[in-house]
Amino acid sequence: MSAAPLSPATARAHSNIALIKYWGKRDAALNLPAVGSISITLDALYTDTRVGFHAGIDRDSVDIGGRKVDAAPFTRFLDLIRARAGIEHRARVESWNNFPTGAGLASSASGYAALALAACRAAGLDTNARELSMLARQGSGSAARSIFGGLVEMHRGESASGEDAYAEPLLGPADWPLGVVVAITDRNAKRVNSTAGMTGLAERSDYYDAWVARAPRDLADMRNAIAARDFETVGALTEMSCLKLHGLMLSTRPGLLYWNAATVAAMHAVRELREAGTPVYFTIDAGPQVKAICAPEHTGEVARVVANVPGVLDTRVSGLGPDAHLLD
């Protein structure tokens, strides 16, 4: 990394949804994942974040969607960047999501990826993509993947320092175009955020050890299916990983139930579509929103069907998104 003069910077990063899910940490302090993951980045859902470091202010300030929020979690993250850049200036951060925040649509992933890129540039750091991925991971585990577009793999890593826990692209957005229909069933922030839900899993779930042990095989199977452009296998593995994740959540003491009635109805609608001949598969992160994955030519049909599911409030149609990038 090299330093340059300070000036504000604005970055955009897109949310991602995991096909092979991440849940659990092997080191909470460094935010190191217990398992690897594979995701797709969405072009329709993104965060724009502007960061400026300023002399003469005594504390960081953070606005999300025009509302001031507690800056403390972001100060810890910004301190990592200040230490690298050798500066002490406090920051003004302004961030906007074009989708509901904290509702199971990976706003923390796009948010911390955009923050990492904008803050590094504003601090005068010339960081490469791997460095950005490792930095974003320390804000949110899934943010490491939102540095990249297309299909992305996050490595669990083995090092205690976290130097081998980073994401890297498998295929670019144009290498294998896919469509995603997002069914929004609740716009409110979820009651239990992902960090709280993952805390102490080894003691809170009898299924956790099996989840961790199986992860390398699931990742290898998905990697092979993506390399072969085998959509049927990719879809089947995606649904399997989704349901296994939520089974793990249900087994956690106390049990985590993120679904609502519309979530379940949308899952059934996707399976009924598939049984009728449309290749489409669902996945759900830690929240109530359903994402239906299909070929781009089927997104219109899939969107019409899931939009008619009782309780679905809105739908978003997306393709695969690009790398995080500067807007200045």
PDB file of N, CA, C and O in Angstrom, residues 174-228:
ATOM      1  N   ALA A 174     -20.129 -11.459 -17.155  1.00  0.00           N
ATOM      2  CA  ALA A 174     -20.462 -11.809 -18.540  1.00  0.00           C
ATOM      3  C   ALA A 174     -20.095 -13.245 -18.895  1.00  0.00           C
ATOM      4  O   ALA A 174     -20.497 -13.743 -19.954  1.00  0.00           O
ATOM      5  N   ASP A 175     -19.340 -13.915 -18.020  1.00  0.00           N
ATOM      6  CA  ASP A 175     -18.869 -15.263 -18.350  1.00  0.00           C
ATOM      7  C   ASP A 175     -19.982 -16.300 -18.303  1.00  0.00           C
ATOM      8  O   ASP A 175     -19.943 -17.301 -19.007  1.00  0.00           O
ATOM      9  N   TRP A 176     -20.958 -16.082 -17.434  1.00  0.00           N
ATOM     10  CA  TRP A 176     -22.119 -16.976 -17.338  1.00  0.00           C
ATOM     11  C   TRP A 176     -23.293 -16.153 -16.818  1.00  0.00           C
ATOM     12  O   TRP A 176     -23.553 -16.120 -15.618  1.00  0.00           O
ATOM     13  N   PRO A 177     -24.004 -15.460 -17.683  1.00  0.00           N
ATOM     14  CA  PRO A 177     -25.103 -14.593 -17.229  1.00  0.00           C
ATOM     15  C   PRO A 177     -26.186 -15.408 -16.519  1.00  0.00           C
ATOM     16  O   PRO A 177     -26.623 -16.450 -17.009  1.00  0.00           O
ATOM     17  N   LEU A 178     -26.605 -14.897 -15.373  1.00  0.00           N
ATOM     18  CA  LEU A 178     -27.689 -15.500 -14.606  1.00  0.00           C
ATOM     19  C   LEU A 178     -28.657 -14.401 -14.197  1.00  0.00           C
ATOM     20  O   LEU A 178     -28.281 -13.232 -14.092  1.00  0.00           O
ATOM     21  N   GLY A 179     -29.901 -14.771 -13.970  1.00  0.00           N
ATOM     22  CA  GLY A 179     -30.902 -13.837 -13.494  1.00  0.00           C
ATOM     23  C   GLY A 179     -31.316 -14.168 -12.076  1.00  0.00           C
ATOM     24  O   GLY A 179     -31.295 -15.336 -11.666  1.00  0.00           O
ATOM     25  N   VAL A 180     -31.679 -13.141 -11.333  1.00  0.00           N
ATOM     26  CA  VAL A 180     -32.146 -13.319  -9.958  1.00  0.00           C
ATOM     27  C   VAL A 180     -33.386 -12.465  -9.753  1.00  0.00           C
ATOM     28  O   VAL A 180     -33.381 -11.276 -10.082  1.00  0.00           O
ATOM     29  N   VAL A 181     -34.439 -13.084  -9.230  1.00  0.00           N
ATOM     30  CA  VAL A 181     -35.637 -12.343  -8.844  1.00  0.00           C
ATOM     31  C   VAL A 181     -35.689 -12.339  -7.323  1.00  0.00           C
ATOM     32  O   VAL A 181     -35.722 -13.395  -6.683  1.00  0.00           O
ATOM     33  N   VAL A 182     -35.662 -11.142  -6.751  1.00  0.00           N
ATOM     34  CA  VAL A 182     -35.696 -10.987  -5.298  1.00  0.00           C
ATOM     35  C   VAL A 182     -37.132 -10.708  -4.875  1.00  0.00           C
ATOM     36  O   VAL A 182     -37.751  -9.755  -5.340  1.00  0.00           O
ATOM     37  N   ALA A 183     -37.673 -11.555  -4.013  1.00  0.00           N
ATOM     38  CA  ALA A 183     -39.021 -11.363  -3.474  1.00  0.00           C
ATOM     39  C   ALA A 183     -38.890 -10.792  -2.070  1.00  0.00           C
ATOM     40  O   ALA A 183     -38.405 -11.463  -1.151  1.00  0.00           O
ATOM     41  N   ILE A 184     -39.289  -9.536  -1.897  1.00  0.00           N
ATOM     42  CA  ILE A 184     -39.196  -8.871  -0.604  1.00  0.00           C
ATOM     43  C   ILE A 184     -40.497  -9.102   0.153  1.00  0.00           C
ATOM     44  O   ILE A 184     -41.575  -8.699  -0.293  1.00  0.00           O
ATOM     45  N   THR A 185     -40.377  -9.764   1.305  1.00  0.00           N
ATOM     46  CA  THR A 185     -41.563 -10.105   2.104  1.00  0.00           C
ATOM     47  C   THR A 185     -41.657  -9.301   3.397  1.00  0.00           C
ATOM     48  O   THR A 185     -42.657  -9.396   4.110  1.00  0.00           O
ATOM     49  N   ASP A 186     -40.626  -8.519   3.698  1.00  0.00           N
ATOM     50  CA  ASP A 186     -40.639  -7.674   4.904  1.00  0.00           C
ATOM     51  C   ASP A 186     -39.555  -6.617   4.713  1.00  0.00           C
ATOM     52  O   ASP A 186     -38.398  -6.958   4.475  1.00  0.00           O
ATOM     53  N   ARG A 187     -39.925  -5.341   4.822  1.00  0.00           N
ATOM     54  CA  ARG A 187     -38.945  -4.260   4.619  1.00  0.00           C
ATOM     55  C   ARG A 187     -38.241  -3.852   5.913  1.00  0.00           C
ATOM     56  O   ARG A 187     -37.327  -3.022   5.884  1.00  0.00           O
ATOM     57  N   ASN A 188     -38.659  -4.399   7.033  1.00  0.00           N
ATOM     58  CA  ASN A 188     -38.091  -4.005   8.317  1.00  0.00           C
ATOM     59  C   ASN A 188     -36.771  -4.723   8.585  1.00  0.00           C
ATOM     60  O   ASN A 188     -36.510  -5.803   8.046  1.00  0.00           O
ATOM     61  N   ALA A 189     -35.954  -4.097   9.433  1.00  0.00           N
ATOM     62  CA  ALA A 189     -34.718  -4.752   9.857  1.00  0.00           C
ATOM     63  C   ALA A 189     -35.054  -6.014  10.645  1.00  0.00           C
ATOM     64  O   ALA A 189     -36.016  -6.034  11.421  1.00  0.00           O
ATOM     65  N   LYS A 190     -34.268  -7.062  10.442  1.00  0.00           N
ATOM     66  CA  LYS A 190     -34.546  -8.307  11.155  1.00  0.00           C
ATOM     67  C   LYS A 190     -34.239  -8.158  12.639  1.00  0.00           C
ATOM     68  O   LYS A 190     -33.392  -7.350  13.045  1.00  0.00           O
ATOM     69  N   ARG A 191     -34.943  -8.926  13.461  1.00  0.00           N
ATOM     70  CA  ARG A 191     -34.843  -8.768  14.913  1.00  0.00           C
ATOM     71  C   ARG A 191     -33.507  -9.254  15.454  1.00  0.00           C
ATOM     72  O   ARG A 191     -33.016  -8.725  16.451  1.00  0.00           O
ATOM     73  N   VAL A 192     -32.935 -10.284  14.848  1.00  0.00           N
ATOM     74  CA  VAL A 192     -31.633 -10.797  15.280  1.00  0.00           C
ATOM     75  C   VAL A 192     -30.680 -10.652  14.108  1.00  0.00           C
ATOM     76  O   VAL A 192     -30.870 -11.296  13.062  1.00  0.00           O
ATOM     77  N   ASN A 193     -29.666  -9.792  14.247  1.00  0.00           N
ATOM     78  CA  ASN A 193     -28.749  -9.631  13.120  1.00  0.00           C
ATOM     79  C   ASN A 193     -27.814 -10.828  13.010  1.00  0.00           C
ATOM     80  O   ASN A 193     -27.730 -11.662  13.914  1.00  0.00           O
ATOM     81  N   SER A 194     -27.109 -10.897  11.898  1.00  0.00           N
ATOM     82  CA  SER A 194     -26.307 -12.087  11.623  1.00  0.00           C
ATOM     83  C   SER A 194     -25.195 -12.284  12.643  1.00  0.00           C
ATOM     84  O   SER A 194     -24.913 -13.414  13.054  1.00  0.00           O
ATOM     85  N   THR A 195     -24.543 -11.200  13.045  1.00  0.00           N
ATOM     86  CA  THR A 195     -23.449 -11.338  14.014  1.00  0.00           C
ATOM     87  C   THR A 195     -23.946 -11.959  15.314  1.00  0.00           C
ATOM     88  O   THR A 195     -23.328 -12.890  15.853  1.00  0.00           O
ATOM     89  N   ALA A 196     -25.080 -11.469  15.810  1.00  0.00           N
ATOM     90  CA  ALA A 196     -25.644 -12.039  17.040  1.00  0.00           C
ATOM     91  C   ALA A 196     -26.069 -13.487  16.820  1.00  0.00           C
ATOM     92  O   ALA A 196     -25.877 -14.346  17.691  1.00  0.00           O
ATOM     93  N   GLY A 197     -26.644 -13.776  15.650  1.00  0.00           N
ATOM     94  CA  GLY A 197     -27.103 -15.126  15.366  1.00  0.00           C
ATOM     95  C   GLY A 197     -25.983 -16.141  15.305  1.00  0.00           C
ATOM     96  O   GLY A 197     -26.179 -17.325  15.610  1.00  0.00           O
ATOM     97  N   MET A 198     -24.778 -15.695  14.902  1.00  0.00           N
ATOM     98  CA  MET A 198     -23.640 -16.612  14.769  1.00  0.00           C
ATOM     99  C   MET A 198     -22.866 -16.808  16.059  1.00  0.00           C
ATOM    100  O   MET A 198     -22.048 -17.722  16.153  1.00  0.00           O
ATOM    101  N   THR A 199     -23.079 -15.966  17.034  1.00  0.00           N
ATOM    102  CA  THR A 199     -22.234 -15.974  18.226  1.00  0.00           C
ATOM    103  C   THR A 199     -22.366 -17.286  19.003  1.00  0.00           C
ATOM    104  O   THR A 199     -23.464 -17.756  19.281  1.00  0.00           O
ATOM    105  N   GLY A 200     -21.234 -17.892  19.328  1.00  0.00           N
ATOM    106  CA  GLY A 200     -21.204 -19.073  20.183  1.00  0.00           C
ATOM    107  C   GLY A 200     -21.895 -20.288  19.606  1.00  0.00           C
ATOM    108  O   GLY A 200     -22.443 -21.101  20.363  1.00  0.00           O
ATOM    109  N   LEU A 201     -21.851 -20.463  18.280  1.00  0.00           N
ATOM    110  CA  LEU A 201     -22.610 -21.557  17.654  1.00  0.00           C
ATOM    111  C   LEU A 201     -22.162 -22.935  18.133  1.00  0.00           C
ATOM    112  O   LEU A 201     -22.979 -23.850  18.222  1.00  0.00           O
ATOM    113  N   ALA A 202     -20.874 -23.105  18.388  1.00  0.00           N
ATOM    114  CA  ALA A 202     -20.388 -24.427  18.794  1.00  0.00           C
ATOM    115  C   ALA A 202     -21.083 -24.917  20.059  1.00  0.00           C
ATOM    116  O   ALA A 202     -21.298 -26.121  20.235  1.00  0.00           O
ATOM    117  N   GLU A 203     -21.454 -23.981  20.940  1.00  0.00           N
ATOM    118  CA  GLU A 203     -22.135 -24.358  22.172  1.00  0.00           C
ATOM    119  C   GLU A 203     -23.652 -24.300  22.027  1.00  0.00           C
ATOM    120  O   GLU A 203     -24.376 -24.901  22.826  1.00  0.00           O
ATOM    121  N   ARG A 204     -24.158 -23.603  21.008  1.00  0.00           N
ATOM    122  CA  ARG A 204     -25.599 -23.360  20.905  1.00  0.00           C
ATOM    123  C   ARG A 204     -26.305 -24.288  19.928  1.00  0.00           C
ATOM    124  O   ARG A 204     -27.530 -24.297  19.868  1.00  0.00           O
ATOM    125  N   SER A 205     -25.571 -25.039  19.122  1.00  0.00           N
ATOM    126  CA  SER A 205     -26.210 -25.943  18.169  1.00  0.00           C
ATOM    127  C   SER A 205     -25.514 -27.294  18.143  1.00  0.00           C
ATOM    128  O   SER A 205     -24.286 -27.369  18.005  1.00  0.00           O
ATOM    129  N   ASP A 206     -26.315 -28.354  18.232  1.00  0.00           N
ATOM    130  CA  ASP A 206     -25.767 -29.708  18.151  1.00  0.00           C
ATOM    131  C   ASP A 206     -25.360 -30.051  16.724  1.00  0.00           C
ATOM    132  O   ASP A 206     -24.674 -31.057  16.505  1.00  0.00           O
ATOM    133  N   TYR A 207     -25.785 -29.274  15.738  1.00  0.00           N
ATOM    134  CA  TYR A 207     -25.511 -29.567  14.327  1.00  0.00           C
ATOM    135  C   TYR A 207     -24.297 -28.818  13.779  1.00  0.00           C
ATOM    136  O   TYR A 207     -23.902 -29.014  12.640  1.00  0.00           O
ATOM    137  N   TYR A 208     -23.702 -27.938  14.585  1.00  0.00           N
ATOM    138  CA  TYR A 208     -22.671 -27.037  14.076  1.00  0.00           C
ATOM    139  C   TYR A 208     -21.441 -27.790  13.561  1.00  0.00           C
ATOM    140  O   TYR A 208     -20.905 -27.474  12.497  1.00  0.00           O
ATOM    141  N   ASP A 209     -20.975 -28.784  14.290  1.00  0.00           N
ATOM    142  CA  ASP A 209     -19.774 -29.515  13.872  1.00  0.00           C
ATOM    143  C   ASP A 209     -19.989 -30.183  12.520  1.00  0.00           C
ATOM    144  O   ASP A 209     -19.087 -30.198  11.674  1.00  0.00           O
ATOM    145  N   ALA A 210     -21.173 -30.734  12.301  1.00  0.00           N
ATOM    146  CA  ALA A 210     -21.478 -31.371  11.018  1.00  0.00           C
ATOM    147  C   ALA A 210     -21.510 -30.339   9.889  1.00  0.00           C
ATOM    148  O   ALA A 210     -21.071 -30.602   8.762  1.00  0.00           O
ATOM    149  N   TRP A 211     -22.047 -29.148  10.176  1.00  0.00           N
ATOM    150  CA  TRP A 211     -22.074 -28.052   9.198  1.00  0.00           C
ATOM    151  C   TRP A 211     -20.653 -27.707   8.739  1.00  0.00           C
ATOM    152  O   TRP A 211     -20.386 -27.596   7.540  1.00  0.00           O
ATOM    153  N   VAL A 212     -19.744 -27.562   9.683  1.00  0.00           N
ATOM    154  CA  VAL A 212     -18.363 -27.196   9.354  1.00  0.00           C
ATOM    155  C   VAL A 212     -17.662 -28.332   8.615  1.00  0.00           C
ATOM    156  O   VAL A 212     -16.950 -28.102   7.629  1.00  0.00           O
ATOM    157  N   ALA A 213     -17.880 -29.559   9.052  1.00  0.00           N
ATOM    158  CA  ALA A 213     -17.195 -30.700   8.449  1.00  0.00           C
ATOM    159  C   ALA A 213     -17.607 -30.921   6.990  1.00  0.00           C
ATOM    160  O   ALA A 213     -16.800 -31.342   6.157  1.00  0.00           O
ATOM    161  N   ARG A 214     -18.860 -30.648   6.662  1.00  0.00           N
ATOM    162  CA  ARG A 214     -19.369 -30.904   5.317  1.00  0.00           C
ATOM    163  C   ARG A 214     -19.004 -29.789   4.327  1.00  0.00           C
ATOM    164  O   ARG A 214     -19.005 -30.002   3.113  1.00  0.00           O
ATOM    165  N   ALA A 215     -18.670 -28.613   4.820  1.00  0.00           N
ATOM    166  CA  ALA A 215     -18.485 -27.442   3.961  1.00  0.00           C
ATOM    167  C   ALA A 215     -17.480 -27.647   2.823  1.00  0.00           C
ATOM    168  O   ALA A 215     -17.764 -27.261   1.676  1.00  0.00           O
ATOM    169  N   PRO A 216     -16.293 -28.237   3.051  1.00  0.00           N
ATOM    170  CA  PRO A 216     -15.340 -28.378   1.934  1.00  0.00           C
ATOM    171  C   PRO A 216     -15.904 -29.177   0.758  1.00  0.00           C
ATOM    172  O   PRO A 216     -15.655 -28.831  -0.406  1.00  0.00           O
ATOM    173  N   ARG A 217     -16.682 -30.226   1.049  1.00  0.00           N
ATOM    174  CA  ARG A 217     -17.257 -31.016  -0.042  1.00  0.00           C
ATOM    175  C   ARG A 217     -18.320 -30.219  -0.797  1.00  0.00           C
ATOM    176  O   ARG A 217     -18.367 -30.269  -2.031  1.00  0.00           O
ATOM    177  N   ASP A 218     -19.160 -29.477  -0.082  1.00  0.00           N
ATOM    178  CA  ASP A 218     -20.169 -28.647  -0.742  1.00  0.00           C
ATOM    179  C   ASP A 218     -19.512 -27.611  -1.646  1.00  0.00           C
ATOM    180  O   ASP A 218     -19.972 -27.347  -2.767  1.00  0.00           O
ATOM    181  N   LEU A 219     -18.437 -26.993  -1.163  1.00  0.00           N
ATOM    182  CA  LEU A 219     -17.735 -25.988  -1.960  1.00  0.00           C
ATOM    183  C   LEU A 219     -17.124 -26.604  -3.207  1.00  0.00           C
ATOM    184  O   LEU A 219     -17.208 -26.030  -4.304  1.00  0.00           O
ATOM    185  N   ALA A 220     -16.513 -27.768  -3.059  1.00  0.00           N
ATOM    186  CA  ALA A 220     -15.909 -28.434  -4.217  1.00  0.00           C
ATOM    187  C   ALA A 220     -16.964 -28.808  -5.251  1.00  0.00           C
ATOM    188  O   ALA A 220     -16.763 -28.627  -6.465  1.00  0.00           O
ATOM    189  N   ASP A 221     -18.102 -29.323  -4.789  1.00  0.00           N
ATOM    190  CA  ASP A 221     -19.181 -29.687  -5.715  1.00  0.00           C
ATOM    191  C   ASP A 221     -19.691 -28.456  -6.462  1.00  0.00           C
ATOM    192  O   ASP A 221     -19.934 -28.509  -7.680  1.00  0.00           O
ATOM    193  N   MET A 222     -19.854 -27.343  -5.753  1.00  0.00           N
ATOM    194  CA  MET A 222     -20.342 -26.126  -6.403  1.00  0.00           C
ATOM    195  C   MET A 222     -19.299 -25.575  -7.369  1.00  0.00           C
ATOM    196  O   MET A 222     -19.637 -25.131  -8.478  1.00  0.00           O
ATOM    197  N   ARG A 223     -18.050 -25.590  -6.982  1.00  0.00           N
ATOM    198  CA  ARG A 223     -16.977 -25.115  -7.856  1.00  0.00           C
ATOM    199  C   ARG A 223     -16.982 -25.889  -9.172  1.00  0.00           C
ATOM    200  O   ARG A 223     -16.877 -25.306 -10.261  1.00  0.00           O
ATOM    201  N   ASN A 224     -17.117 -27.201  -9.081  1.00  0.00           N
ATOM    202  CA  ASN A 224     -17.126 -28.036 -10.284  1.00  0.00           C
ATOM    203  C   ASN A 224     -18.355 -27.754 -11.143  1.00  0.00           C
ATOM    204  O   ASN A 224     -18.270 -27.714 -12.376  1.00  0.00           O
ATOM    205  N   ALA A 225     -19.505 -27.572 -10.512  1.00  0.00           N
ATOM    206  CA  ALA A 225     -20.735 -27.301 -11.262  1.00  0.00           C
ATOM    207  C   ALA A 225     -20.660 -25.955 -11.981  1.00  0.00           C
ATOM    208  O   ALA A 225     -21.128 -25.808 -13.119  1.00  0.00           O
ATOM    209  N   ILE A 226     -20.080 -24.958 -11.334  1.00  0.00           N
ATOM    210  CA  ILE A 226     -19.921 -23.643 -11.964  1.00  0.00           C
ATOM    211  C   ILE A 226     -18.963 -23.742 -13.145  1.00  0.00           C
ATOM    212  O   ILE A 226     -19.225 -23.188 -14.217  1.00  0.00           O
ATOM    213  N   ALA A 227     -17.861 -24.445 -12.976  1.00  0.00           N
ATOM    214  CA  ALA A 227     -16.891 -24.591 -14.064  1.00  0.00           C
ATOM    215  C   ALA A 227     -17.529 -25.268 -15.273  1.00  0.00           C
ATOM    216  O   ALA A 227     -17.206 -24.945 -16.426  1.00  0.00           O
ATOM    217  N   ALA A 228     -18.468 -26.198 -15.031  1.00  0.00           N
ATOM    218  CA  ALA A 228     -19.140 -26.918 -16.120  1.00  0.00           C
ATOM    219  C   ALA A 228     -20.367 -26.174 -16.642  1.00  0.00           C
ATOM    220  O   ALA A 228     -21.026 -26.645 -17.564  1.00  0.00           O
TER     221      ALA A 228
END
